[in-house]
Short mmCIF file of C-alpha atoms in Angstrom, two decimals:
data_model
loop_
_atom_site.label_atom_id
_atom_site.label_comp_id
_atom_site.label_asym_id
_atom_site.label_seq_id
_atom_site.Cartn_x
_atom_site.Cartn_y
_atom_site.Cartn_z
CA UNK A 1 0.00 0.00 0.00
CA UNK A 2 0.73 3.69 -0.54
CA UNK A 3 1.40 6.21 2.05
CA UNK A 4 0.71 9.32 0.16
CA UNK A 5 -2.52 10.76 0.03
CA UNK A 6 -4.59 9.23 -2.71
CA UNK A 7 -5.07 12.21 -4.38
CA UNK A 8 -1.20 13.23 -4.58
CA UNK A 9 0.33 9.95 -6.00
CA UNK A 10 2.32 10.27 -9.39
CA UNK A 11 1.36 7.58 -12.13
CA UNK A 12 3.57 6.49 -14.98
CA UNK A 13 2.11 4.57 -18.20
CA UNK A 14 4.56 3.53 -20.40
CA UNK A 15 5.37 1.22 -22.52
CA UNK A 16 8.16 -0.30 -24.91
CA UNK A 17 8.08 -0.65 -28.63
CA UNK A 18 9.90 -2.71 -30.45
CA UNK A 19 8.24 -3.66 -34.05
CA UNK A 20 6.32 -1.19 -36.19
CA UNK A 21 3.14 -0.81 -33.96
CA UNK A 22 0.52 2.34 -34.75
CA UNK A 23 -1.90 0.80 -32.82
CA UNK A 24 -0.21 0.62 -29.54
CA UNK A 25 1.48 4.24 -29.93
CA UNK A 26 -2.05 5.82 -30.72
CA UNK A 27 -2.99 4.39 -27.94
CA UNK A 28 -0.65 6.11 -25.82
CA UNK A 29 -1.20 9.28 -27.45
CA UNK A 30 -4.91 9.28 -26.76
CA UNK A 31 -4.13 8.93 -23.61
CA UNK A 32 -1.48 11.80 -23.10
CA UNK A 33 -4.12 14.05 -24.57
CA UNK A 34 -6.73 12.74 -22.07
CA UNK A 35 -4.84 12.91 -19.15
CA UNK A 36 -3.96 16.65 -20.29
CA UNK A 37 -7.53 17.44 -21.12
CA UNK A 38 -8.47 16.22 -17.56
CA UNK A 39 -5.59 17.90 -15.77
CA UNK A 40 -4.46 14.51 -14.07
CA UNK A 41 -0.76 14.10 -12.73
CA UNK A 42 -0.36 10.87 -15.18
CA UNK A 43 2.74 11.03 -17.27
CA UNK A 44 2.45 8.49 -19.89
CA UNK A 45 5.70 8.12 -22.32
CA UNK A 46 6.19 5.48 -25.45
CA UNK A 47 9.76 4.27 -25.10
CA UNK A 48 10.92 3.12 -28.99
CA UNK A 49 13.62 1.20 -30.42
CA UNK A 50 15.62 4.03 -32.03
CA UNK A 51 14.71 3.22 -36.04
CA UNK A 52 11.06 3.72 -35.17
CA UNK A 53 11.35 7.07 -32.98
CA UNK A 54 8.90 9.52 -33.18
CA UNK A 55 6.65 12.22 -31.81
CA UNK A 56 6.68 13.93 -28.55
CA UNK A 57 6.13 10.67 -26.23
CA UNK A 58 9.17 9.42 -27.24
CA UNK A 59 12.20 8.89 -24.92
CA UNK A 60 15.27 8.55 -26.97
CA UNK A 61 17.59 5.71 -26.28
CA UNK A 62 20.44 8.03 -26.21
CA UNK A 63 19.15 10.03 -23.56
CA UNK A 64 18.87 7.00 -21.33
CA UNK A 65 21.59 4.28 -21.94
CA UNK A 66 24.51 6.12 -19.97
CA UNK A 67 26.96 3.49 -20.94
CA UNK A 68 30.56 3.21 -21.91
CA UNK A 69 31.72 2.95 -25.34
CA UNK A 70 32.10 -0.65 -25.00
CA UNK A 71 29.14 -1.23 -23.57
CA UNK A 72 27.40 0.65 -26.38
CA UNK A 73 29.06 -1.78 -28.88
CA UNK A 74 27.99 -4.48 -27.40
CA UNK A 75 24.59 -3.38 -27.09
CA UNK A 76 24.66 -2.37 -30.91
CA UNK A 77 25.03 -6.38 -31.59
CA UNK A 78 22.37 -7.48 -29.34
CA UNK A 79 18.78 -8.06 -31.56
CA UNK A 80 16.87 -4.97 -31.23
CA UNK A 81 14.08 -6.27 -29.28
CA UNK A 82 16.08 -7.62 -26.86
CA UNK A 83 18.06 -4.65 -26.98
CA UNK A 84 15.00 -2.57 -26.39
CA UNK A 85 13.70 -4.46 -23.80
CA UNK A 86 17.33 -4.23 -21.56
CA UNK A 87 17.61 -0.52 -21.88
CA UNK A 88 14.25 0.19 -21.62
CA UNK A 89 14.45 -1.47 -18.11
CA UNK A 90 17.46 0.48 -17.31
CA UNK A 91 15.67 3.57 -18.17
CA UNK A 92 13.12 2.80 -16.09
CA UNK A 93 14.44 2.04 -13.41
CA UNK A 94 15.46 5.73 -12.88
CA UNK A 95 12.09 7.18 -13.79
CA UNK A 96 10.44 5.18 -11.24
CA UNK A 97 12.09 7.10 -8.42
CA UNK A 98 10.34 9.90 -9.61
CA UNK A 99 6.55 7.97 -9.47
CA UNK A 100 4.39 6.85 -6.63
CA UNK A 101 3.27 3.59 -9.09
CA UNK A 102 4.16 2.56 -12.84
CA UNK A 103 1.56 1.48 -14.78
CA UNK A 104 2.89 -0.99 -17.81
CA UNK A 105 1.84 -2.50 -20.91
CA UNK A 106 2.46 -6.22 -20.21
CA UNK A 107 5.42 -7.22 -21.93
CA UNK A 108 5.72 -11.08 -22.38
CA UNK A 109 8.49 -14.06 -21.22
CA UNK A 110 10.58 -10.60 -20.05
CA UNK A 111 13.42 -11.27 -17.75
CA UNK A 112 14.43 -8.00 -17.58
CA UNK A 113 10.49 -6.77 -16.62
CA UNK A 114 10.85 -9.61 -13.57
CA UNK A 115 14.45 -8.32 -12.71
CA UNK A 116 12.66 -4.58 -12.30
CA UNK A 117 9.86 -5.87 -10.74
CA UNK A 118 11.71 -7.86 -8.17
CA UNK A 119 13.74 -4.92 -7.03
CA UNK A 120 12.15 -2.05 -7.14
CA UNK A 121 9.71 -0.65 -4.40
CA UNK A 122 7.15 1.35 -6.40
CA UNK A 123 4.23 -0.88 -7.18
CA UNK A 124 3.81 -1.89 -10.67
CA UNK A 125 0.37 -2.23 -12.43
CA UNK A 126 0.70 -4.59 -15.25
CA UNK A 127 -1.96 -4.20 -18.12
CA UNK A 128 -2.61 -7.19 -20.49
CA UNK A 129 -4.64 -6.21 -23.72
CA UNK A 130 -4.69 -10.11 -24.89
CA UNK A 131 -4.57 -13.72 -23.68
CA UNK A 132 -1.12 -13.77 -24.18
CA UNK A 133 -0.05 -17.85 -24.14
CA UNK A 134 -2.96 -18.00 -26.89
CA UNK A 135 -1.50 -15.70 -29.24
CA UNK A 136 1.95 -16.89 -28.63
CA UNK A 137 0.61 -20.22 -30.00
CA UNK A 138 -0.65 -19.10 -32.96
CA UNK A 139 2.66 -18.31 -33.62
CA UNK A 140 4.16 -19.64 -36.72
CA UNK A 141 7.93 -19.76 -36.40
CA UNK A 142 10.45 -22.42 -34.59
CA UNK A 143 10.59 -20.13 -31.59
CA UNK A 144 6.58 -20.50 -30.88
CA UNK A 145 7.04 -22.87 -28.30
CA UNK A 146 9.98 -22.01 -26.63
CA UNK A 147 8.13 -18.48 -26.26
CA UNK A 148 5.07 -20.70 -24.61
CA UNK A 149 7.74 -22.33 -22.19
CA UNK A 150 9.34 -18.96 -21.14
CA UNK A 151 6.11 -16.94 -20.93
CA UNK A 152 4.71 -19.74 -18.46
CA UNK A 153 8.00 -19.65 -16.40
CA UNK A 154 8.88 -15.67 -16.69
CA UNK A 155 5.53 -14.22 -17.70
CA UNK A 156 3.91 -16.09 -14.34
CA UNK A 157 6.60 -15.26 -12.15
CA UNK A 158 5.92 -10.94 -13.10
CA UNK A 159 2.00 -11.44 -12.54
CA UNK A 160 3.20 -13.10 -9.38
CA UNK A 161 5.01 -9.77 -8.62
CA UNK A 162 2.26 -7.17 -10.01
CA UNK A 163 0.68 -5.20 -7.60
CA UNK A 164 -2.77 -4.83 -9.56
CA UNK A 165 -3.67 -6.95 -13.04
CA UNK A 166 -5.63 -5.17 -15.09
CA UNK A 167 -7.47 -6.28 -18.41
CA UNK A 168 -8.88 -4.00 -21.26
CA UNK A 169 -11.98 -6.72 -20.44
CA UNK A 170 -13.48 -8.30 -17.53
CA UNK A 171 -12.59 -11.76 -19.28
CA UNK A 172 -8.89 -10.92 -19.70
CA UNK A 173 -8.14 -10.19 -16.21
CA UNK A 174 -9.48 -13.28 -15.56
CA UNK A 175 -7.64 -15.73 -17.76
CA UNK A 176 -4.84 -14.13 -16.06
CA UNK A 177 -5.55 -14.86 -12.37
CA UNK A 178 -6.91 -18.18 -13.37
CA UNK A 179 -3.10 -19.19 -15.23
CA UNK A 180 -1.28 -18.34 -11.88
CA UNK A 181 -4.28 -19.89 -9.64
CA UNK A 182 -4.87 -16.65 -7.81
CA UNK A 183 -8.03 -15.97 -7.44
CA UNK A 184 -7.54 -12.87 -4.68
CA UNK A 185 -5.42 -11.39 -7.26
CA UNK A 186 -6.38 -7.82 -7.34
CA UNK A 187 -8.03 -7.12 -10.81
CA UNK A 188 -9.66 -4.27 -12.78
CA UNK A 189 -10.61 -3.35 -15.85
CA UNK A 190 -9.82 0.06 -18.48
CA UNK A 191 -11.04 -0.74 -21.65
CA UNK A 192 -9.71 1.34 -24.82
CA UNK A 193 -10.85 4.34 -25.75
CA UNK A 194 -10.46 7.45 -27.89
CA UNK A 195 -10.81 11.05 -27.88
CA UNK A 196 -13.53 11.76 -30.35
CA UNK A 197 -14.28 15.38 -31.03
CA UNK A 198 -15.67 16.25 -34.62
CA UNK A 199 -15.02 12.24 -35.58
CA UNK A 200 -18.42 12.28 -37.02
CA UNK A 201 -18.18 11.43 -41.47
CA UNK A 202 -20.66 12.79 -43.85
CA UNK A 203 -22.78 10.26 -45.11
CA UNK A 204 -22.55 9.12 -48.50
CA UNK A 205 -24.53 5.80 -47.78
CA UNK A 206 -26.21 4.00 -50.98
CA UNK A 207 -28.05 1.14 -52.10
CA UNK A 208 -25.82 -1.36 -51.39
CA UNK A 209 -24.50 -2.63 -48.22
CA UNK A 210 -21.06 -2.03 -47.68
CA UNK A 211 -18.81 -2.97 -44.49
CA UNK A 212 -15.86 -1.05 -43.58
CA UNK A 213 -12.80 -3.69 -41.91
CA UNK A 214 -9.87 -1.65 -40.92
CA UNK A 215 -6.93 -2.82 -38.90
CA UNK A 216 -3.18 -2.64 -38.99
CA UNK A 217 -2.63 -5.88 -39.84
CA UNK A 218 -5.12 -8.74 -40.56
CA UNK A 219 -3.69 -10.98 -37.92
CA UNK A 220 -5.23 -14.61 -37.00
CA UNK A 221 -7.57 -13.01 -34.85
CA UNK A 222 -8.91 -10.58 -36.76
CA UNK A 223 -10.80 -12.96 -38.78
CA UNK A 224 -10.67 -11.54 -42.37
CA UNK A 225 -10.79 -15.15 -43.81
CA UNK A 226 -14.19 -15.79 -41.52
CA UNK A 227 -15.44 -12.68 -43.92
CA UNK A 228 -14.25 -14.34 -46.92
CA UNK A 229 -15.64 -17.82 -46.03
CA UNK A 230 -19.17 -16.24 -45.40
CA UNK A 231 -18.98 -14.59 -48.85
CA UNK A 232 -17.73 -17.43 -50.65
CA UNK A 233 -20.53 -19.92 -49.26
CA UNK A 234 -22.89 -17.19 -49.58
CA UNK A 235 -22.55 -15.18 -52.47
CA UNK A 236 -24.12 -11.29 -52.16
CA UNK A 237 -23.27 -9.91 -55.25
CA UNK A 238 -24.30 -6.33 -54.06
CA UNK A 239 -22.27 -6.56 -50.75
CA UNK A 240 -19.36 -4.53 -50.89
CA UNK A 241 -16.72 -4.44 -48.19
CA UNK A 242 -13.95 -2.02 -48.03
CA UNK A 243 -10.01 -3.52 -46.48
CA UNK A 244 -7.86 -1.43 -45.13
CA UNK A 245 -4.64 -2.22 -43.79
CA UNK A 246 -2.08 -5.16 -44.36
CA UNK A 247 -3.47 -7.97 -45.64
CA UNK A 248 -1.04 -11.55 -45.91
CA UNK A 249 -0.59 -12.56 -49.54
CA UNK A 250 -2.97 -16.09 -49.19
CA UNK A 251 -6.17 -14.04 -47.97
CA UNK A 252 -5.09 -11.03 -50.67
CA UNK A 253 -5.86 -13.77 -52.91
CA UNK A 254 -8.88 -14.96 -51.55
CA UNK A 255 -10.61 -11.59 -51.14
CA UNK A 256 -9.58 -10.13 -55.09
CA UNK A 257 -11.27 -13.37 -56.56
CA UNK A 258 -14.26 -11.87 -54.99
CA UNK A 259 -15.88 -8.80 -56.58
CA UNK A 260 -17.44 -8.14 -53.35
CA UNK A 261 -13.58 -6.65 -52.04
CA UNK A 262 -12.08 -3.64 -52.63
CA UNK A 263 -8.24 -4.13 -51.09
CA UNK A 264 -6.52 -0.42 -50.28
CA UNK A 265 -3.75 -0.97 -47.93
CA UNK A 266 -2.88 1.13 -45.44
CA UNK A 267 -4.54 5.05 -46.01
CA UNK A 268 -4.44 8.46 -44.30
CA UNK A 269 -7.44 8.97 -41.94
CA UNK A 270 -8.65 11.52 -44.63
CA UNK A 271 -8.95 8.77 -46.68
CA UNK A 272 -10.13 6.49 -44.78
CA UNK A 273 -13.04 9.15 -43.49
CA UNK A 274 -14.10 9.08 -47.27
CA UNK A 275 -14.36 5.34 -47.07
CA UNK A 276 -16.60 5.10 -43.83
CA UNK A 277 -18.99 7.79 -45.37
CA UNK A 278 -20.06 4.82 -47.46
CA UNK A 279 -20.24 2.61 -45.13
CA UNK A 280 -23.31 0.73 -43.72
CA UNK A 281 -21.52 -0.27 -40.95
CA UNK A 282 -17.88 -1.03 -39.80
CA UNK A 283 -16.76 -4.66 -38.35
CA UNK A 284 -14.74 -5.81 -34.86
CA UNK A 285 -12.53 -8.65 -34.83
CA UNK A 286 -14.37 -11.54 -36.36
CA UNK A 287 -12.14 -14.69 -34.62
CA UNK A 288 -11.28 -14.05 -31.51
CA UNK A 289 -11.51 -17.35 -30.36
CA UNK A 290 -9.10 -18.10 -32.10
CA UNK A 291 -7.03 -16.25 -28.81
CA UNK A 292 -9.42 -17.80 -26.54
CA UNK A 293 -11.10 -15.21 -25.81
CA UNK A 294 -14.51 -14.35 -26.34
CA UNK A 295 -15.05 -10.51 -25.59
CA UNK A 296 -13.14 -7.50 -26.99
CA UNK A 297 -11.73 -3.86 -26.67
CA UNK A 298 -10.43 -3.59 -30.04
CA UNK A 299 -9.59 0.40 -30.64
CA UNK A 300 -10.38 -0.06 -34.56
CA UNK A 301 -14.60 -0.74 -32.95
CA UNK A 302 -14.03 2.53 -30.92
CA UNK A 303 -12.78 4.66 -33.72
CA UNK A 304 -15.48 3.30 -36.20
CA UNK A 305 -18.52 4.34 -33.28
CA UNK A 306 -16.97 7.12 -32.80
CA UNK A 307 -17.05 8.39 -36.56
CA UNK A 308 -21.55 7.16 -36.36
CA UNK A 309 -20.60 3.90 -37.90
CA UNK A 310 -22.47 1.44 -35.87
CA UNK A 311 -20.62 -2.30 -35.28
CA UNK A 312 -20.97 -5.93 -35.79
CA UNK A 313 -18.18 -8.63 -34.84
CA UNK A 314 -18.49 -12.01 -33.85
CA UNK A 315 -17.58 -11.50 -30.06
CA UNK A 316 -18.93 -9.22 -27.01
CA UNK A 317 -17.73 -6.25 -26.52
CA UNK A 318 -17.88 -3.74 -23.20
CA UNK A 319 -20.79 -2.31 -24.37
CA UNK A 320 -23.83 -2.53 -21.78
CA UNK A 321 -26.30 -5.15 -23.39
CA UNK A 322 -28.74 -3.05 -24.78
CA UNK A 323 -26.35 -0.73 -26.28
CA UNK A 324 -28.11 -0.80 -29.95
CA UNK A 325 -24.98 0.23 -31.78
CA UNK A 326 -22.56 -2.69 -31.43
CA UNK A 327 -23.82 -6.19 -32.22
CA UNK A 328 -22.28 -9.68 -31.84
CA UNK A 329 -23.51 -11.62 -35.09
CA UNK A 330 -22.67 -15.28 -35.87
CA UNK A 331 -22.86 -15.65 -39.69
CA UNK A 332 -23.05 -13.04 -43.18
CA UNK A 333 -27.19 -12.90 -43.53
CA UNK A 334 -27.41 -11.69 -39.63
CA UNK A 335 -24.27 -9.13 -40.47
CA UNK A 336 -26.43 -8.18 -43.04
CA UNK A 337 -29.78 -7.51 -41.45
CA UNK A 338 -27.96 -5.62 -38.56
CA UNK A 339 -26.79 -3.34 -41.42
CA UNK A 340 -29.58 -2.73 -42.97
CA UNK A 341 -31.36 -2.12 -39.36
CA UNK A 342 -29.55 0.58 -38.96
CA UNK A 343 -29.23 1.99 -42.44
CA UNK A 344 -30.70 5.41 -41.74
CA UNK A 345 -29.79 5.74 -38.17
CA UNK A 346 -27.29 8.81 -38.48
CA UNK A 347 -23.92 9.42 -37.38
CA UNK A 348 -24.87 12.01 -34.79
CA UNK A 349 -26.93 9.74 -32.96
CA UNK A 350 -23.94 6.57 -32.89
CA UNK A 351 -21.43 8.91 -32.17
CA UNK A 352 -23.20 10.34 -29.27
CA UNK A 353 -24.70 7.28 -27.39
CA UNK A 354 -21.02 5.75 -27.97
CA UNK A 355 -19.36 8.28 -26.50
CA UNK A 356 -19.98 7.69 -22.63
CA UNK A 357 -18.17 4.21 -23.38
CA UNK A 358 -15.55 4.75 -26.11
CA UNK A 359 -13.86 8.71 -24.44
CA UNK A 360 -10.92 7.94 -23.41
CA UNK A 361 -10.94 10.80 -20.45
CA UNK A 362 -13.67 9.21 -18.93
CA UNK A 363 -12.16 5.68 -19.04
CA UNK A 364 -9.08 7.48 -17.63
CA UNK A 365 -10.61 9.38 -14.55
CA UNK A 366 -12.29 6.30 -13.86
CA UNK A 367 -9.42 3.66 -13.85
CA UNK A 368 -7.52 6.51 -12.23
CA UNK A 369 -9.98 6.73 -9.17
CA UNK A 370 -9.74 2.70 -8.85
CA UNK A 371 -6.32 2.86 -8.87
CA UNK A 372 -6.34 5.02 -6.03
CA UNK A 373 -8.87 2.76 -4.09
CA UNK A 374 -6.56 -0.03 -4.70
CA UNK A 375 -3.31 1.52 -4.15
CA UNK A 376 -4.02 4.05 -1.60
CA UNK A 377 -6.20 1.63 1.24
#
């Protein structure tokens, strides 16, 4: 427990980055601007491997190494993740004399995180976004289960040492208690969350029903091949759905011998504004199951509501049950009829019943005040 007044107590957020990851730096940046909009003493900073630095979150690894030239060489051979992860430790573990509790992005199988975590004395408030041994064994490459092995061994032994666990869902938390048989594990939740002023598109809607899918990349989870097995079995020929983002070469495949698919890449927002004015409605992650899990926070959902695009997946979300905006579907005709349900419903009126459970300064001043309860008892 705490011995400062609850009120008084100095929160870090941060987080390392090591791979090319917009989703997890927006993220961060939403929530700088929140906690600045709301006047709360929470610094939140995006530590980044060097080759990916940018914007004003950023801690430079120069800044923060203070090593010999030797040292530096050394460090300059390491891979860069692990190379990341080390110094971003080290940095760390200067910062936190400056904080009353660090909040952190769960990092996985991290020795260095459990080295931190074993000796310093500011509590530490790990946040998992995932069920992490799930998407570890989705994994691919020769390393996948060696990575399974270490996160049980390391990744256990830092919950073990985490003052709070906290899950962007109720369900998350829990898969995390229930893989180090805790239950009086202290848990809470902070879904994601955005800042959404003047996020509202025009609307351009049209006869035919078109879905909006959007994400970084089209990993496992995100189901795009669920969409394309729906549409294959079922053929709409008036459907259209609109892709954006990276999409692996077997499902580009898939979707362009469709005519239903148009495939963009990655776009600017402005472009991708253009793109949701025609939309009926955008999608959520369509197999997430396929991580075990069977609710969701995704951010893409949040930024969709929050531009009047209502929202089907195949998964809960946060959302209060009879939130009529967001709707858990299990196959293409239901998608469909959900669509054209709310066809005329207009942005406006999305955008504003969404927004007392998708602004990121409220989610903040909440998980803010529990943090408080829990910390400063």
């Amino acid at each position: 427990m705490l011995s400062k007044g609850g009120l008084h107590l100095r929160f870090l957020h941060c987080t390392p980055i090591v791979s090319d990851s917009p989703s997890i730096v927006r993220q961060m940046q939403l929530e700088m601007q929140a906690a600045t909009d709301m006047g709360l003493d929470w610094q939140v900073k995006v530590f980044l491997a060097k080759e990916l630095s940018r914007g004003s979150t950023v801690e430079q690894l120069e800044d923060v190494t203070r090593t010999n030239r030797f040292a530096k060489f050394l460090l300059s051979r390491v891979d860069r993740r692990i190379r990341t992860y080390l110094l971003f430790v080290r940095w760390l573990r200067l910062e936190a004399q400056d904080f009353d509790a660090i909040v952190l992005r769960y990092i996985p199988h991290s020795p260095f995180l459990w080295l931190f975590m074993k000796r310093t004395h500011v509590p530490v408030v790990l946040v998992h976004h995932t069920n992490t041994l799930k998407q570890i064994e989705l994994g691919t490459n020769r390393t996948s289960k060696l990575r399974r092995v270490l996160e049980v061994w390391i990744g256990n032994a830092c919950i073990r040492e985490s003052a709070i666990t906290v899950g962007v869902t109720d369900e998350v938390a829990q898969l995390v208690t229930t893989r180090i048989h805790r239950s009086d594990l202290r848990t809470l939740t902070y879904p994601n969350g955005i800042i959404a002023k003047n996020e509202r598109v025009g609307d351009s809607r049209d006869e035919s029903p078109t879905l909006l899918f959007i994400a970084a990349h089209f990993q496992p989870w995100i189901g795009l091949d669920i969409l394309i097995d729906w549409l294959e079995a079922d053929p709409i020929e008036n459907i259209r759905v609109q892709c954006v983002g990276r999409i692996p070469g077997n499902l580009r495949a898939r979707a362009q011998a469709l005519s239903n698919f148009e495939l963009h890449g990655w776009l600017e927002i402005d472009e991708i504004r253009t793109l949701a004015s025609n939309a009926w409605v955008g999608l959520a992650p369509l197999a997430m199951e396929r991580v075990g899990l069977r609710e969701s926070s995704a951010l893409k959902t949040r930024e969709l509501l929050a531009m009047g695009l209502p929202v089907a997946g195949t998964c809960k979300d946060v959302f209060p049950s009879d939130f009529p905006y967001y709707r858990e579907v299990t196959g293409l005709r239901e998608l469909i009829a959900f669509a054209s349900s709310v066809r005329f419903v207009s942005r406006d009126d999305v955008s504003c019943a969404a927004r007392p459970f998708i602004d990121k300064r409220l989610l903040l001043q909440k998980f803010r005040s529990d943090l408080l309860h829990e910390l400063g008892e």
